[in-house]
């Protein structure tokens, strides 16, 4: 059975720079009836484990380390035995939420994470956070963008560890080069496509340089 993509929406809070905001996060599950990976374990480890059911969880992949994307990762790892993957450049953010626990593995640009026939290539896309990554699977025709690219534009860059020109470079060089039909599955909100976003992004690119 081919890999499929499922979305679970969880609710909680995002906290950074002394502020706190209520948020809803997309938790993405990629796999088949037997095994899966989770992209961004947000807020509710038990709800994520319930959505997995009897499937073996092989990895918890963090697109970046803002607390609302990683706050349930250690508990989900403890429930399932899966390893937590994070890009090394986001360790300072990770330690704000989980000072007593390290991620199990460090994501590397270009590596491929495999599960149930899916091949997710890691694209390092800094800007929203230093260690932000996107995950592209050409076979599924999807890219998981975390908070790097949304319907309507790039992720926010107004807080610590973020940088607007850098996110613009990441989107231009790593995402707009993907096929236009590639479905963009985001960290919050609804999906879009690379082709749908490309015309609007030129304005952001011009603004960033």
CSV table of C-alpha atoms in Angstrom, one decimal, residues 9-193:
chain,number,residue,atom,x,y,z
A,9,UNK,CA,-5.1,19.8,13.9
A,10,UNK,CA,-4.1,20.4,17.5
A,11,UNK,CA,-4.6,23.5,19.6
A,12,UNK,CA,-2.3,25.2,22.2
A,13,UNK,CA,-0.1,28.2,22.6
A,14,UNK,CA,3.0,29.7,20.9
A,15,UNK,CA,5.3,31.5,23.3
A,16,UNK,CA,8.4,33.6,22.4
A,17,UNK,CA,10.0,36.9,23.3
A,18,UNK,CA,7.7,37.3,26.3
A,19,UNK,CA,4.4,37.0,24.3
A,20,UNK,CA,1.9,34.1,24.1
A,21,UNK,CA,-0.6,33.5,21.4
A,22,UNK,CA,-3.3,30.8,21.0
A,23,UNK,CA,-2.6,28.8,17.9
A,24,UNK,CA,-3.8,25.8,15.9
A,25,UNK,CA,-1.1,23.6,14.4
A,26,UNK,CA,-1.1,21.1,11.6
A,27,UNK,CA,0.4,17.8,12.6
A,28,UNK,CA,1.2,15.7,9.5
A,29,UNK,CA,1.3,11.9,9.5
A,30,UNK,CA,3.0,10.3,6.5
A,31,UNK,CA,2.8,6.5,6.1
A,32,UNK,CA,0.7,3.4,5.4
A,33,UNK,CA,-1.3,1.0,7.6
A,34,UNK,CA,1.9,-0.3,9.2
A,35,UNK,CA,4.4,2.5,9.8
A,36,UNK,CA,4.5,6.3,9.7
A,37,UNK,CA,6.4,9.4,10.6
A,38,UNK,CA,5.0,12.5,12.3
A,39,UNK,CA,6.0,16.0,11.1
A,40,UNK,CA,5.7,18.5,14.0
A,41,UNK,CA,4.4,17.0,17.2
A,42,UNK,CA,2.4,19.9,18.4
A,43,UNK,CA,0.6,20.3,21.7
A,44,UNK,CA,-1.1,16.9,22.3
A,45,UNK,CA,1.0,13.7,22.3
A,46,UNK,CA,-1.9,11.5,23.2
A,47,UNK,CA,-4.1,12.8,20.4
A,48,UNK,CA,-1.2,12.2,17.9
A,49,UNK,CA,-0.7,8.7,19.3
A,50,UNK,CA,-4.4,7.9,18.9
A,51,UNK,CA,-4.3,9.1,15.3
A,52,UNK,CA,-1.4,6.7,14.7
A,53,UNK,CA,-3.3,3.8,16.1
A,54,UNK,CA,-1.3,0.6,15.9
A,55,UNK,CA,1.1,1.9,13.3
A,56,UNK,CA,4.8,1.9,14.2
A,57,UNK,CA,6.1,5.5,14.4
A,58,UNK,CA,9.6,5.6,12.9
A,59,UNK,CA,10.5,9.3,13.4
A,60,UNK,CA,9.2,12.6,14.8
A,61,UNK,CA,10.5,15.2,12.4
A,62,UNK,CA,10.6,18.9,13.5
A,63,UNK,CA,10.4,21.5,10.8
A,64,UNK,CA,11.7,24.0,13.4
A,65,UNK,CA,11.9,24.3,17.1
A,66,UNK,CA,9.3,27.0,18.0
A,67,UNK,CA,7.5,25.6,21.1
A,68,UNK,CA,4.2,25.1,19.3
A,69,UNK,CA,5.9,22.7,16.8
A,70,UNK,CA,7.9,20.6,19.3
A,71,UNK,CA,6.2,20.8,22.7
A,72,UNK,CA,4.7,17.3,22.4
A,73,UNK,CA,7.7,15.7,20.8
A,74,UNK,CA,9.4,14.2,23.9
A,75,UNK,CA,6.1,12.8,25.2
A,76,UNK,CA,5.2,11.3,21.8
A,77,UNK,CA,8.7,9.8,21.7
A,78,UNK,CA,8.2,8.3,25.1
A,79,UNK,CA,4.9,6.8,24.1
A,80,UNK,CA,6.1,5.3,20.8
A,81,UNK,CA,9.8,4.8,21.0
A,82,UNK,CA,10.4,7.0,17.9
A,83,UNK,CA,13.4,9.2,17.5
A,84,UNK,CA,13.2,13.0,17.4
A,85,UNK,CA,14.9,14.7,14.4
A,86,UNK,CA,15.8,18.4,14.4
A,87,UNK,CA,18.3,20.6,12.5
A,88,UNK,CA,21.2,21.5,14.7
A,89,UNK,CA,20.9,25.2,14.0
A,90,UNK,CA,17.6,25.2,16.0
A,91,UNK,CA,19.0,23.8,19.2
A,92,UNK,CA,18.9,27.2,21.0
A,93,UNK,CA,15.1,27.4,20.3
A,94,UNK,CA,14.6,23.8,21.3
A,95,UNK,CA,16.3,24.3,24.6
A,96,UNK,CA,13.9,27.1,25.5
A,97,UNK,CA,11.1,24.4,25.6
A,98,UNK,CA,13.1,21.3,26.5
A,99,UNK,CA,16.2,22.3,28.4
A,100,UNK,CA,16.6,18.8,29.9
A,101,UNK,CA,16.3,16.8,26.7
A,102,UNK,CA,18.2,16.8,23.4
A,103,UNK,CA,16.8,15.7,20.1
A,104,UNK,CA,17.9,12.2,19.1
A,105,UNK,CA,19.2,13.0,15.6
A,106,UNK,CA,20.2,16.1,13.6
A,107,UNK,CA,18.6,16.7,10.2
A,108,UNK,CA,21.0,17.4,7.4
A,109,UNK,CA,20.3,19.3,4.2
A,110,UNK,CA,19.8,16.8,1.4
A,111,UNK,CA,19.2,13.7,3.5
A,112,UNK,CA,16.2,11.5,2.7
A,113,UNK,CA,13.9,10.2,5.4
A,114,UNK,CA,12.1,7.0,4.3
A,115,UNK,CA,8.9,5.5,5.5
A,116,UNK,CA,6.3,3.2,3.9
A,117,UNK,CA,7.6,4.0,0.4
A,118,UNK,CA,7.7,7.7,0.9
A,119,UNK,CA,11.0,9.5,0.4
A,120,UNK,CA,11.1,12.9,2.2
A,121,UNK,CA,14.1,15.0,1.2
A,122,UNK,CA,15.2,17.6,3.8
A,123,UNK,CA,15.6,21.1,2.4
A,124,UNK,CA,17.3,23.5,4.9
A,125,UNK,CA,15.2,26.7,4.6
A,126,UNK,CA,16.4,29.1,7.3
A,127,UNK,CA,14.7,32.5,7.9
A,128,UNK,CA,11.7,31.8,10.1
A,129,UNK,CA,14.1,30.0,12.4
A,130,UNK,CA,17.8,29.2,11.8
A,131,UNK,CA,17.3,25.5,11.5
A,132,UNK,CA,14.0,25.5,9.7
A,133,UNK,CA,13.5,22.8,7.1
A,134,UNK,CA,11.0,21.7,4.5
A,135,UNK,CA,10.4,18.1,3.5
A,136,UNK,CA,9.8,17.4,-0.2
A,137,UNK,CA,8.5,14.1,-1.6
A,138,UNK,CA,8.4,14.2,-5.4
A,139,UNK,CA,6.5,10.9,-5.5
A,140,UNK,CA,3.7,12.2,-3.4
A,141,UNK,CA,3.9,15.6,-5.1
A,142,UNK,CA,4.0,17.5,-1.7
A,143,UNK,CA,6.3,19.7,0.3
A,144,UNK,CA,5.8,20.1,4.0
A,145,UNK,CA,6.9,23.7,4.7
A,146,UNK,CA,6.4,24.2,8.4
A,147,UNK,CA,6.3,27.9,8.9
A,148,UNK,CA,8.5,28.8,6.0
A,149,UNK,CA,5.8,29.2,3.3
A,150,UNK,CA,2.0,29.7,3.8
A,151,UNK,CA,-0.9,30.4,1.5
A,152,UNK,CA,-0.3,34.0,0.8
A,153,UNK,CA,3.4,34.4,1.6
A,154,UNK,CA,6.4,33.6,3.8
A,155,UNK,CA,6.3,32.9,7.5
A,156,UNK,CA,6.8,35.6,10.1
A,157,UNK,CA,10.2,37.0,10.7
A,158,UNK,CA,9.5,39.6,13.4
A,159,UNK,CA,10.8,37.7,16.4
A,160,UNK,CA,14.1,36.4,17.8
A,161,UNK,CA,16.2,34.1,15.6
A,162,UNK,CA,14.3,35.1,12.4
A,163,UNK,CA,15.5,37.1,9.4
A,164,UNK,CA,13.4,38.3,6.5
A,165,UNK,CA,16.0,38.4,3.7
A,166,UNK,CA,17.1,34.9,4.7
A,167,UNK,CA,13.5,33.4,4.4
A,168,UNK,CA,13.1,35.1,1.0
A,169,UNK,CA,16.3,33.5,-0.2
A,170,UNK,CA,15.2,30.1,1.1
A,171,UNK,CA,11.8,30.4,-0.6
A,172,UNK,CA,13.3,31.6,-3.9
A,173,UNK,CA,16.2,29.1,-4.1
A,174,UNK,CA,14.7,26.0,-2.4
A,175,UNK,CA,10.9,26.1,-2.9
A,176,UNK,CA,10.1,28.1,-6.1
A,177,UNK,CA,12.4,25.7,-8.0
A,178,UNK,CA,10.0,22.8,-7.2
A,179,UNK,CA,7.4,21.8,-9.8
A,180,UNK,CA,4.4,24.3,-9.9
A,181,UNK,CA,1.9,21.5,-9.1
A,182,UNK,CA,3.7,20.6,-5.8
A,183,UNK,CA,1.2,20.8,-3.0
A,184,UNK,CA,2.4,23.0,-0.1
A,185,UNK,CA,1.3,21.5,3.3
A,186,UNK,CA,1.9,24.1,5.9
A,187,UNK,CA,2.4,24.3,9.7
A,188,UNK,CA,-0.8,26.2,10.2
A,189,UNK,CA,-3.9,26.8,8.0
A,190,UNK,CA,-4.8,25.4,4.6
A,191,UNK,CA,-2.7,23.9,1.8
A,192,UNK,CA,-1.7,25.7,-1.4
A,193,UNK,CA,0.6,24.9,-4.3
